[in-house]
Amino acid sequence: MTSPANEVDEIATDEATHHSTGPSTAVVSKSPTRIAMERFRKDKLSMTAFSIVVFFFVAAVLAPILVKTGVLDPFGTNQDLLNEFSLPSGKWGGMSSSHPLGLEPGVGRDALSRVWYGITFSLAMSISATIIAIVLGVVLGIVSGASGGWADTIIGRLIDLTLSFPQTLMLLALSSVLVTFISDKLHVPSGNPSQAVYVVAILGLFGWTGIARLVRGQVLSLREAEFVQAANLMGASRARIYFKEILPNLWAPILVSFTLIMPTFVSAEAALGYLGVSIGPPTPTLGTVLNDSLSYADTDPLYFFVPAVTIMVIVVSFNLLGDGLRDALDPKGNR
Amino acid sequence: MKLRRTFAATAAAALGATILAACGGGGGGTDTNSSGDTESAKGGTLTVLQHFPFESTDPQRIYYGVELSWFRRLLYRGLVAFPMDDSNEVVPDLATDTGTSSEGGKVWSFTLKDGVKWEDGSDITCEDVQYGTSRVFANDLIIGGPNYTLSYLSSLDYPGPYKATAKQQAAFDKAVSCSSDNKTITFHFDKPWADFPLAAASLMMTDPYKKSFDQGDKSKFKVLSNGPYKVEGGTWSKNKGATLVRNDEYDPSTDEPDKLRLALPDTIDYQIDPSDTAGELFNDRLIANAPADQTAITTARVAPSQFPKITGSVEDRYQNPESPYNDYLVPNFNRLKDVNVRQALAAALPLNDYVKALGGDRSATASETIVNPALDFPDNPAFADDADNDGDPDAAKALLEKAGVQTPYPIKLGYSKSPTMDKAMAVIKEGWDKAGFDVTLAPLTDTYYDVISKPDDDYDVTWAGWGADWPSAMTVLPPLFDGRPNISSTTCGNDYGCYDSDAFNKLVDQAAEATDVDEQKSILEDADKQLGEDVAYIPLEITKFNWLYGSKVTGFTTTAASSSYPEIGLIGVQQ
């Protein structure tokens, strides 16, 4: 008589040998996720976009560390390297081994450090805003789609209201009032933290509508599905149905939305920085650096191109990544 | 007077400024820059490229420096006017002399010349001057212009001609009275006004205005000229401008054209583009010098980013005078109570680097006082010692130690936001941080001067800009630092740092009582010394103007009388 433990061992060995002898004939079942991943990996364009996005993320995380250790210096001035018009002396906007992307006109701060450090703040703000928008959009979308009735009506009108709001105008007009409110009433440290909270809040609070509509559409078809009805019959609570039954089936559109909303927020932050409603000086963001560089487009073109091209690359690669993800997750989508 | 925003540092000045002064004339400080053809060519069309709209063309509402000095040459003659040079000496214009004063400067009278006429052919009378002066008092309707006359006639309690009761009107007509032949106007002020002719020449608050022409708010852009030109159609278009043509009723024999207005072009064509980028575009056009732009001048200064394009033949069409505007920093006296701390800020200020951040020598000149050199005023001894202007962090540290404060000492620095200012203030931050301060930059976007003049604001230091209304330090030091008229419970007015010193106020009172201009000036020099000892301000820079003009423009000059804008009375075009 053998012990049960030995039996188990035998079975284990048995299985192992089976696998090693006949791998070519076995039919391996793949989860939909895996299929999508494989499809995505095969798409070279999406993979390139993905690596660029990863690169920017790593850069954004590294920047504060490099600034702390003194490798990057976005604040130190080098006015001795400027000519009599306060423009960088030498060719290519003052490019040199210590300033690989040249200098900022007027004060001579290192352009690479300014842009690199700016990426950190721009990405941090746009990602936070995207998360707010996604959470709001998904929750309201599910509630609206799944419950129907008066909740659906109210949320639908709320979306219309949000969309019809003159967002940019209000952003500018109310910025000083609301920033003071944020620092005084919500006890966020005044100055840049409050400005950042304001920009993130505004972008997030006005950016959820598209997502909510998308999710609502998906939920309308999902709520008739058998597993939802089964859960209903078994007396599951609404919260359970919304978030345990329906939500897991929505992650594909959510992921795609994330990668598509995020770049619009990067450019929105740049526009806001241009209008003076973002993190203040001397801290750089992509928007404020770009804003300053605009007037130098023909006298110091390199200084103008660096932030402009950086924003462009970030936005394009996020968009391509989003498109790639959508294609991979939903191959039947007409594109 | 007001400075119109173009870019950079001074951009802020006009935004939200209740009053930004400027000056009509000036001393020997600035050079008269003459250029182009000395031979004056009569005829042709001059094009004016204007990058902002005037808020009004009604003489009693005008406060922009460029508008005051240009319209004085073209449309609105004054009782007296500044000649087209750098002297501070007024010359008679509509009046026969530069005014006679009595009772220690309290009473001033002017007699009008014969044959001076409005564009409709009617004579300019004393009643017109009286009416024009009275309009300024309607400060609910005639808004935006300078109102100094109100404080010199405050005892009247007069609400302006539109609302005055018969009794109030009679009292006003007695204080500003006309002779029986309707030719001589006499002003009876409450207190001495030693430099009244300078004010009358620079500003238009005592210019004539024809009562039958006045439609209150509707006359905001109506122009009834008495100068060598008139507005075609009679109405100025706010966003399009107008074409000025010769005024047939203007008689040069009543004028002194060589001194006051040559009026060379036959027509002057204004083109207004109020968009943000208009200034740079106009100057790009002048650099390119296409045939249509060869007879053009502009109100827009060259942006620092365009300086490298001014080379070769373009440089022959370029002038770079100092402007009548000064910028300065104001310590907040409600927060920085220790004079050592304020002195430390002044000592550590890296002024040369700051000027470089503004765009270098073409944009600004480091200043040793708040009073513009055009006013022929000495440097403030408190700041003149700091001759190198590079900032001295060690001296500042010693002063902070003397004050016994904890370092790093936190400073919140408020300024009016623009990309150039962001950089310039970052330079100041770097200099101050080195000296033991911990500076937070606080850029403000709108209603700048309203915010920084609040007595309970939490800015430790704020940036500000100012230019004299007429060439006297009386229009600089008292309006900016006399706490009595400025400070109330809700605002510190133009005294942004809420500075209130009995010693200074006493000197201001003495200066106001002075009967002649030289005596007044020496008292004000003492007042400025007092401000320096208290560090009531830290001088920054004298803004410099940068002008380009088309290759067929002749006689292009800037003078103190034109507030360092192009002197339009001398400008002609080659045929």
PDB file of N, CA, C and O in Angstrom, chain A residues 75-77 79 82-87 104-107 109 172 175-176 190 273 275-276 280-282 288 291-292 295-296 298-299 303, chain B residues 280 284 304-309 352-354 356-357 359-362 412 415 417 419-420 422-424 426-427 429-430 441 443 445-446:
ATOM      1  N   PHE A  75      17.264  74.978 -12.862  1.00  0.00           N
ATOM      2  CA  PHE A  75      17.092  76.314 -12.263  1.00  0.00           C
ATOM      3  C   PHE A  75      18.333  77.204 -12.361  1.00  0.00           C
ATOM      4  O   PHE A  75      18.222  78.419 -12.329  1.00  0.00           O
ATOM      5  N   GLY A  76      19.520  76.601 -12.452  1.00  0.00           N
ATOM      6  CA  GLY A  76      20.739  77.408 -12.449  1.00  0.00           C
ATOM      7  C   GLY A  76      20.878  78.234 -13.721  1.00  0.00           C
ATOM      8  O   GLY A  76      20.642  77.754 -14.828  1.00  0.00           O
ATOM      9  N   THR A  77      21.256  79.508 -13.571  1.00  0.00           N
ATOM     10  CA  THR A  77      21.384  80.373 -14.740  1.00  0.00           C
ATOM     11  C   THR A  77      22.826  80.400 -15.229  1.00  0.00           C
ATOM     12  O   THR A  77      23.762  80.211 -14.454  1.00  0.00           O
ATOM     13  N   GLN A  79      24.189  83.142 -17.459  1.00  0.00           N
ATOM     14  CA  GLN A  79      24.080  84.309 -18.327  1.00  0.00           C
ATOM     15  C   GLN A  79      25.383  84.649 -19.029  1.00  0.00           C
ATOM     16  O   GLN A  79      25.380  85.376 -20.013  1.00  0.00           O
ATOM     17  N   LEU A  82      25.460  83.862 -22.766  1.00  0.00           N
ATOM     18  CA  LEU A  82      24.522  84.530 -23.669  1.00  0.00           C
ATOM     19  C   LEU A  82      25.204  85.716 -24.344  1.00  0.00           C
ATOM     20  O   LEU A  82      26.119  86.310 -23.793  1.00  0.00           O
ATOM     21  N   ASN A  83      24.715  86.077 -25.532  1.00  0.00           N
ATOM     22  CA  ASN A  83      25.309  87.213 -26.241  1.00  0.00           C
ATOM     23  C   ASN A  83      24.609  88.518 -25.874  1.00  0.00           C
ATOM     24  O   ASN A  83      23.794  88.558 -24.951  1.00  0.00           O
ATOM     25  N   GLU A  84      24.895  89.595 -26.621  1.00  0.00           N
ATOM     26  CA  GLU A  84      24.376  90.902 -26.211  1.00  0.00           C
ATOM     27  C   GLU A  84      22.866  91.016 -26.391  1.00  0.00           C
ATOM     28  O   GLU A  84      22.242  91.915 -25.836  1.00  0.00           O
ATOM     29  N   PHE A  85      22.248  90.117 -27.170  1.00  0.00           N
ATOM     30  CA  PHE A  85      20.793  90.132 -27.282  1.00  0.00           C
ATOM     31  C   PHE A  85      20.156  89.190 -26.264  1.00  0.00           C
ATOM     32  O   PHE A  85      18.974  88.868 -26.366  1.00  0.00           O
ATOM     33  N   SER A  86      20.967  88.698 -25.319  1.00  0.00           N
ATOM     34  CA  SER A  86      20.506  87.712 -24.345  1.00  0.00           C
ATOM     35  C   SER A  86      20.070  86.403 -24.990  1.00  0.00           C
ATOM     36  O   SER A  86      19.259  85.672 -24.450  1.00  0.00           O
ATOM     37  N   LEU A  87      20.588  86.120 -26.177  1.00  0.00           N
ATOM     38  CA  LEU A  87      20.353  84.811 -26.795  1.00  0.00           C
ATOM     39  C   LEU A  87      21.617  83.974 -26.599  1.00  0.00           C
ATOM     40  O   LEU A  87      22.704  84.525 -26.438  1.00  0.00           O
ATOM     41  N   GLU A 104      18.312  78.276 -22.529  1.00  0.00           N
ATOM     42  CA  GLU A 104      17.130  79.117 -22.602  1.00  0.00           C
ATOM     43  C   GLU A 104      17.556  80.575 -22.814  1.00  0.00           C
ATOM     44  O   GLU A 104      18.415  81.058 -22.084  1.00  0.00           O
ATOM     45  N   PRO A 105      16.998  81.278 -23.794  1.00  0.00           N
ATOM     46  CA  PRO A 105      17.387  82.673 -23.979  1.00  0.00           C
ATOM     47  C   PRO A 105      17.024  83.507 -22.744  1.00  0.00           C
ATOM     48  O   PRO A 105      16.084  83.188 -22.025  1.00  0.00           O
ATOM     49  N   GLY A 106      17.765  84.571 -22.513  1.00  0.00           N
ATOM     50  CA  GLY A 106      17.460  85.473 -21.403  1.00  0.00           C
ATOM     51  C   GLY A 106      18.218  85.131 -20.138  1.00  0.00           C
ATOM     52  O   GLY A 106      18.908  85.961 -19.589  1.00  0.00           O
ATOM     53  N   VAL A 107      18.067  83.906 -19.656  1.00  0.00           N
ATOM     54  CA  VAL A 107      18.724  83.550 -18.405  1.00  0.00           C
ATOM     55  C   VAL A 107      19.719  82.404 -18.541  1.00  0.00           C
ATOM     56  O   VAL A 107      20.546  82.208 -17.659  1.00  0.00           O
ATOM     57  N   ARG A 109      19.254  79.020 -18.658  1.00  0.00           N
ATOM     58  CA  ARG A 109      19.079  77.738 -17.978  1.00  0.00           C
ATOM     59  C   ARG A 109      19.153  76.627 -19.019  1.00  0.00           C
ATOM     60  O   ARG A 109      18.856  76.836 -20.192  1.00  0.00           O
ATOM     61  N   LEU A 172     -10.094  79.983 -17.045  1.00  0.00           N
ATOM     62  CA  LEU A 172      -9.267  81.175 -16.928  1.00  0.00           C
ATOM     63  C   LEU A 172      -9.884  82.156 -15.951  1.00  0.00           C
ATOM     64  O   LEU A 172      -9.217  82.712 -15.090  1.00  0.00           O
ATOM     65  N   SER A 175      -9.800  80.923 -12.258  1.00  0.00           N
ATOM     66  CA  SER A 175      -8.591  80.303 -11.722  1.00  0.00           C
ATOM     67  C   SER A 175      -8.159  80.943 -10.404  1.00  0.00           C
ATOM     68  O   SER A 175      -7.926  80.241  -9.430  1.00  0.00           O
ATOM     69  N   SER A 176      -8.121  82.272 -10.348  1.00  0.00           N
ATOM     70  CA  SER A 176      -7.590  82.874  -9.121  1.00  0.00           C
ATOM     71  C   SER A 176      -8.509  82.589  -7.932  1.00  0.00           C
ATOM     72  O   SER A 176      -8.045  82.258  -6.847  1.00  0.00           O
ATOM     73  N   SER A 190      -0.409  76.591  -0.558  1.00  0.00           N
ATOM     74  CA  SER A 190      -0.663  77.567  -1.606  1.00  0.00           C
ATOM     75  C   SER A 190       0.490  77.569  -2.602  1.00  0.00           C
ATOM     76  O   SER A 190       1.549  77.020  -2.351  1.00  0.00           O
ATOM     77  N   GLY A 273      -0.775  75.912 -19.567  1.00  0.00           N
ATOM     78  CA  GLY A 273       0.492  76.531 -19.196  1.00  0.00           C
ATOM     79  C   GLY A 273       0.726  77.760 -20.044  1.00  0.00           C
ATOM     80  O   GLY A 273       1.195  78.791 -19.571  1.00  0.00           O
ATOM     81  N   LEU A 275      -1.543  79.673 -21.237  1.00  0.00           N
ATOM     82  CA  LEU A 275      -2.425  80.740 -20.786  1.00  0.00           C
ATOM     83  C   LEU A 275      -2.123  81.164 -19.358  1.00  0.00           C
ATOM     84  O   LEU A 275      -2.795  82.027 -18.804  1.00  0.00           O
ATOM     85  N   GLY A 276      -1.146  80.536 -18.740  1.00  0.00           N
ATOM     86  CA  GLY A 276      -0.728  80.968 -17.417  1.00  0.00           C
ATOM     87  C   GLY A 276      -1.497  80.344 -16.272  1.00  0.00           C
ATOM     88  O   GLY A 276      -1.475  80.844 -15.166  1.00  0.00           O
ATOM     89  N   GLY A 280       3.492  77.264 -11.569  1.00  0.00           N
ATOM     90  CA  GLY A 280       4.143  78.539 -11.835  1.00  0.00           C
ATOM     91  C   GLY A 280       5.651  78.454 -11.881  1.00  0.00           C
ATOM     92  O   GLY A 280       6.237  77.430 -11.532  1.00  0.00           O
ATOM     93  N   PRO A 281       6.288  79.538 -12.298  1.00  0.00           N
ATOM     94  CA  PRO A 281       7.739  79.571 -12.372  1.00  0.00           C
ATOM     95  C   PRO A 281       8.369  79.539 -10.974  1.00  0.00           C
ATOM     96  O   PRO A 281       7.701  79.903 -10.014  1.00  0.00           O
ATOM     97  N   PRO A 282       9.609  79.150 -10.822  1.00  0.00           N
ATOM     98  CA  PRO A 282      10.486  78.721 -11.906  1.00  0.00           C
ATOM     99  C   PRO A 282      10.317  77.260 -12.291  1.00  0.00           C
ATOM    100  O   PRO A 282      11.042  76.784 -13.146  1.00  0.00           O
ATOM    101  N   THR A 288       4.652  75.558 -20.066  1.00  0.00           N
ATOM    102  CA  THR A 288       5.295  76.853 -19.807  1.00  0.00           C
ATOM    103  C   THR A 288       6.583  76.996 -20.609  1.00  0.00           C
ATOM    104  O   THR A 288       6.885  78.083 -21.086  1.00  0.00           O
ATOM    105  N   ASN A 291       5.483  77.798 -24.116  1.00  0.00           N
ATOM    106  CA  ASN A 291       4.977  79.168 -24.156  1.00  0.00           C
ATOM    107  C   ASN A 291       6.116  80.163 -24.286  1.00  0.00           C
ATOM    108  O   ASN A 291       6.075  81.092 -25.099  1.00  0.00           O
ATOM    109  N   ASP A 292       7.145  79.974 -23.495  1.00  0.00           N
ATOM    110  CA  ASP A 292       8.274  80.896 -23.542  1.00  0.00           C
ATOM    111  C   ASP A 292       9.008  80.796 -24.870  1.00  0.00           C
ATOM    112  O   ASP A 292       9.502  81.782 -25.407  1.00  0.00           O
ATOM    113  N   SER A 295       8.146  82.745 -28.983  1.00  0.00           N
ATOM    114  CA  SER A 295       8.584  83.972 -29.634  1.00  0.00           C
ATOM    115  C   SER A 295      10.003  83.852 -30.186  1.00  0.00           C
ATOM    116  O   SER A 295      10.470  84.742 -30.877  1.00  0.00           O
ATOM    117  N   TYR A 296      10.677  82.755 -29.876  1.00  0.00           N
ATOM    118  CA  TYR A 296      12.028  82.581 -30.386  1.00  0.00           C
ATOM    119  C   TYR A 296      12.066  81.657 -31.600  1.00  0.00           C
ATOM    120  O   TYR A 296      13.120  81.192 -31.989  1.00  0.00           O
ATOM    121  N   ASP A 298      11.997  81.986 -34.732  1.00  0.00           N
ATOM    122  CA  ASP A 298      12.938  82.206 -35.832  1.00  0.00           C
ATOM    123  C   ASP A 298      14.307  82.728 -35.395  1.00  0.00           C
ATOM    124  O   ASP A 298      15.223  82.712 -36.190  1.00  0.00           O
ATOM    125  N   THR A 299      14.444  83.178 -34.134  1.00  0.00           N
ATOM    126  CA  THR A 299      15.774  83.630 -33.751  1.00  0.00           C
ATOM    127  C   THR A 299      16.556  82.568 -32.982  1.00  0.00           C
ATOM    128  O   THR A 299      17.774  82.604 -32.946  1.00  0.00           O
ATOM    129  N   TYR A 303      15.605  76.054 -29.505  1.00  0.00           N
ATOM    130  CA  TYR A 303      14.914  76.197 -28.223  1.00  0.00           C
ATOM    131  C   TYR A 303      13.414  76.034 -28.401  1.00  0.00           C
ATOM    132  O   TYR A 303      12.723  75.549 -27.512  1.00  0.00           O
TER     133      TYR A 303
ATOM    134  N   GLU B 280       4.479  91.962 -32.846  1.00  0.00           N
ATOM    135  CA  GLU B 280       5.598  91.288 -33.490  1.00  0.00           C
ATOM    136  C   GLU B 280       5.440  91.258 -35.001  1.00  0.00           C
ATOM    137  O   GLU B 280       6.403  91.424 -35.746  1.00  0.00           O
ATOM    138  N   ASP B 284       7.897  92.683 -37.834  1.00  0.00           N
ATOM    139  CA  ASP B 284       8.421  91.822 -38.897  1.00  0.00           C
ATOM    140  C   ASP B 284       8.200  92.473 -40.260  1.00  0.00           C
ATOM    141  O   ASP B 284       9.043  92.401 -41.150  1.00  0.00           O
ATOM    142  N   PRO B 304      12.180  91.540 -27.728  1.00  0.00           N
ATOM    143  CA  PRO B 304      13.580  91.133 -27.564  1.00  0.00           C
ATOM    144  C   PRO B 304      13.978  89.985 -28.483  1.00  0.00           C
ATOM    145  O   PRO B 304      15.105  89.939 -28.972  1.00  0.00           O
ATOM    146  N   SER B 305      13.017  89.066 -28.741  1.00  0.00           N
ATOM    147  CA  SER B 305      13.373  87.925 -29.591  1.00  0.00           C
ATOM    148  C   SER B 305      13.638  88.362 -31.027  1.00  0.00           C
ATOM    149  O   SER B 305      14.187  87.599 -31.807  1.00  0.00           O
ATOM    150  N   GLN B 306      13.244  89.585 -31.382  1.00  0.00           N
ATOM    151  CA  GLN B 306      13.476  90.053 -32.751  1.00  0.00           C
ATOM    152  C   GLN B 306      14.784  90.833 -32.891  1.00  0.00           C
ATOM    153  O   GLN B 306      15.171  91.184 -34.011  1.00  0.00           O
ATOM    154  N   PHE B 307      15.439  91.125 -31.765  1.00  0.00           N
ATOM    155  CA  PHE B 307      16.652  91.956 -31.839  1.00  0.00           C
ATOM    156  C   PHE B 307      17.694  91.432 -32.830  1.00  0.00           C
ATOM    157  O   PHE B 307      18.289  92.224 -33.553  1.00  0.00           O
ATOM    158  N   PRO B 308      17.948  90.108 -32.855  1.00  0.00           N
ATOM    159  CA  PRO B 308      18.990  89.651 -33.773  1.00  0.00           C
ATOM    160  C   PRO B 308      18.690  89.959 -35.237  1.00  0.00           C
ATOM    161  O   PRO B 308      19.594  89.949 -36.057  1.00  0.00           O
ATOM    162  N   LYS B 309      17.416  90.247 -35.564  1.00  0.00           N
ATOM    163  CA  LYS B 309      17.079  90.525 -36.962  1.00  0.00           C
ATOM    164  C   LYS B 309      17.384  91.964 -37.336  1.00  0.00           C
ATOM    165  O   LYS B 309      17.300  92.335 -38.493  1.00  0.00           O
ATOM    166  N   ASN B 352      22.110  93.544 -12.708  1.00  0.00           N
ATOM    167  CA  ASN B 352      22.628  93.383 -14.069  1.00  0.00           C
ATOM    168  C   ASN B 352      22.102  92.114 -14.724  1.00  0.00           C
ATOM    169  O   ASN B 352      21.749  92.102 -15.907  1.00  0.00           O
ATOM    170  N   ASP B 353      22.045  91.033 -13.940  1.00  0.00           N
ATOM    171  CA  ASP B 353      21.513  89.784 -14.479  1.00  0.00           C
ATOM    172  C   ASP B 353      20.042  89.933 -14.826  1.00  0.00           C
ATOM    173  O   ASP B 353      19.550  89.382 -15.817  1.00  0.00           O
ATOM    174  N   TYR B 354      19.341  90.681 -13.988  1.00  0.00           N
ATOM    175  CA  TYR B 354      17.917  90.931 -14.225  1.00  0.00           C
ATOM    176  C   TYR B 354      17.721  91.665 -15.553  1.00  0.00           C
ATOM    177  O   TYR B 354      16.867  91.295 -16.360  1.00  0.00           O
ATOM    178  N   LYS B 356      19.694  91.662 -18.060  1.00  0.00           N
ATOM    179  CA  LYS B 356      20.015  90.734 -19.136  1.00  0.00           C
ATOM    180  C   LYS B 356      18.833  89.796 -19.414  1.00  0.00           C
ATOM    181  O   LYS B 356      18.533  89.492 -20.566  1.00  0.00           O
ATOM    182  N   ALA B 357      18.165  89.360 -18.359  1.00  0.00           N
ATOM    183  CA  ALA B 357      17.019  88.463 -18.542  1.00  0.00           C
ATOM    184  C   ALA B 357      15.881  89.178 -19.259  1.00  0.00           C
ATOM    185  O   ALA B 357      15.083  88.556 -19.941  1.00  0.00           O
ATOM    186  N   GLY B 359      16.286  91.055 -21.690  1.00  0.00           N
ATOM    187  CA  GLY B 359      16.643  91.161 -23.095  1.00  0.00           C
ATOM    188  C   GLY B 359      17.889  91.999 -23.322  1.00  0.00           C
ATOM    189  O   GLY B 359      18.250  92.274 -24.448  1.00  0.00           O
ATOM    190  N   GLY B 360      18.530  92.409 -22.251  1.00  0.00           N
ATOM    191  CA  GLY B 360      19.802  93.103 -22.384  1.00  0.00           C
ATOM    192  C   GLY B 360      19.669  94.606 -22.540  1.00  0.00           C
ATOM    193  O   GLY B 360      18.630  95.189 -22.255  1.00  0.00           O
ATOM    194  N   ASP B 361      20.761  95.227 -23.012  1.00  0.00           N
ATOM    195  CA  ASP B 361      20.852  96.688 -23.043  1.00  0.00           C
ATOM    196  C   ASP B 361      19.802  97.338 -23.927  1.00  0.00           C
ATOM    197  O   ASP B 361      19.507  98.512 -23.768  1.00  0.00           O
ATOM    198  N   ARG B 362      19.286  96.619 -24.896  1.00  0.00           N
ATOM    199  CA  ARG B 362      18.282  97.232 -25.760  1.00  0.00           C
ATOM    200  C   ARG B 362      16.922  97.288 -25.079  1.00  0.00           C
ATOM    201  O   ARG B 362      16.029  98.002 -25.519  1.00  0.00           O
ATOM    202  N   LYS B 412       7.793  86.103  -0.389  1.00  0.00           N
ATOM    203  CA  LYS B 412       6.875  85.840  -1.493  1.00  0.00           C
ATOM    204  C   LYS B 412       6.911  87.039  -2.428  1.00  0.00           C
ATOM    205  O   LYS B 412       6.607  88.159  -2.022  1.00  0.00           O
ATOM    206  N   TYR B 415       4.437  89.413  -8.962  1.00  0.00           N
ATOM    207  CA  TYR B 415       4.677  90.193 -10.179  1.00  0.00           C
ATOM    208  C   TYR B 415       3.625  89.836 -11.203  1.00  0.00           C
ATOM    209  O   TYR B 415       2.887  88.869 -11.054  1.00  0.00           O
ATOM    210  N   LYS B 417       2.388  88.393 -14.586  1.00  0.00           N
ATOM    211  CA  LYS B 417       2.958  87.272 -15.328  1.00  0.00           C
ATOM    212  C   LYS B 417       3.179  87.550 -16.806  1.00  0.00           C
ATOM    213  O   LYS B 417       2.319  88.094 -17.483  1.00  0.00           O
ATOM    214  N   PRO B 419       6.056  85.512 -19.983  1.00  0.00           N
ATOM    215  CA  PRO B 419       7.215  84.616 -20.055  1.00  0.00           C
ATOM    216  C   PRO B 419       8.526  85.322 -19.707  1.00  0.00           C
ATOM    217  O   PRO B 419       9.368  84.754 -19.012  1.00  0.00           O
ATOM    218  N   THR B 420       8.691  86.565 -20.168  1.00  0.00           N
ATOM    219  CA  THR B 420       9.927  87.277 -19.875  1.00  0.00           C
ATOM    220  C   THR B 420      10.054  87.587 -18.389  1.00  0.00           C
ATOM    221  O   THR B 420      11.122  87.452 -17.796  1.00  0.00           O
ATOM    222  N   ASP B 422       8.704  85.912 -15.973  1.00  0.00           N
ATOM    223  CA  ASP B 422       8.975  84.665 -15.262  1.00  0.00           C
ATOM    224  C   ASP B 422      10.478  84.430 -15.160  1.00  0.00           C
ATOM    225  O   ASP B 422      10.996  84.025 -14.118  1.00  0.00           O
ATOM    226  N   LYS B 423      11.171  84.699 -16.262  1.00  0.00           N
ATOM    227  CA  LYS B 423      12.610  84.458 -16.265  1.00  0.00           C
ATOM    228  C   LYS B 423      13.345  85.516 -15.454  1.00  0.00           C
ATOM    229  O   LYS B 423      14.265  85.210 -14.692  1.00  0.00           O
ATOM    230  N   ALA B 424      12.934  86.773 -15.621  1.00  0.00           N
ATOM    231  CA  ALA B 424      13.618  87.858 -14.914  1.00  0.00           C
ATOM    232  C   ALA B 424      13.475  87.684 -13.401  1.00  0.00           C
ATOM    233  O   ALA B 424      14.425  87.905 -12.644  1.00  0.00           O
ATOM    234  N   ALA B 426      12.982  84.847 -11.897  1.00  0.00           N
ATOM    235  CA  ALA B 426      13.762  83.676 -11.489  1.00  0.00           C
ATOM    236  C   ALA B 426      15.207  84.083 -11.211  1.00  0.00           C
ATOM    237  O   ALA B 426      15.857  83.509 -10.327  1.00  0.00           O
ATOM    238  N   VAL B 427      15.703  85.076 -11.952  1.00  0.00           N
ATOM    239  CA  VAL B 427      17.060  85.564 -11.705  1.00  0.00           C
ATOM    240  C   VAL B 427      17.133  86.250 -10.340  1.00  0.00           C
ATOM    241  O   VAL B 427      18.079  86.039  -9.568  1.00  0.00           O
ATOM    242  N   LYS B 429      15.191  85.656  -7.830  1.00  0.00           N
ATOM    243  CA  LYS B 429      15.084  84.571  -6.840  1.00  0.00           C
ATOM    244  C   LYS B 429      16.446  83.930  -6.601  1.00  0.00           C
ATOM    245  O   LYS B 429      16.837  83.707  -5.448  1.00  0.00           O
ATOM    246  N   GLU B 430      17.164  83.662  -7.682  1.00  0.00           N
ATOM    247  CA  GLU B 430      18.469  83.010  -7.531  1.00  0.00           C
ATOM    248  C   GLU B 430      19.406  83.880  -6.695  1.00  0.00           C
ATOM    249  O   GLU B 430      20.090  83.390  -5.791  1.00  0.00           O
ATOM    250  N   LEU B 441       8.095  82.528  -6.019  1.00  0.00           N
ATOM    251  CA  LEU B 441       7.582  83.423  -7.057  1.00  0.00           C
ATOM    252  C   LEU B 441       6.070  83.308  -7.119  1.00  0.00           C
ATOM    253  O   LEU B 441       5.519  82.218  -7.092  1.00  0.00           O
ATOM    254  N   PRO B 443       3.414  84.660  -9.627  1.00  0.00           N
ATOM    255  CA  PRO B 443       2.957  85.412 -10.794  1.00  0.00           C
ATOM    256  C   PRO B 443       1.455  85.645 -10.731  1.00  0.00           C
ATOM    257  O   PRO B 443       0.708  84.744 -10.362  1.00  0.00           O
ATOM    258  N   THR B 445      -2.066  87.024 -12.810  1.00  0.00           N
ATOM    259  CA  THR B 445      -2.464  87.161 -14.198  1.00  0.00           C
ATOM    260  C   THR B 445      -3.363  88.370 -14.443  1.00  0.00           C
ATOM    261  O   THR B 445      -3.196  89.070 -15.404  1.00  0.00           O
ATOM    262  N   ASP B 446      -4.332  88.619 -13.566  1.00  0.00           N
ATOM    263  CA  ASP B 446      -5.217  89.738 -13.885  1.00  0.00           C
ATOM    264  C   ASP B 446      -5.358  90.681 -12.700  1.00  0.00           C
ATOM    265  O   ASP B 446      -4.978  90.349 -11.581  1.00  0.00           O
TER     266      ASP B 446
END
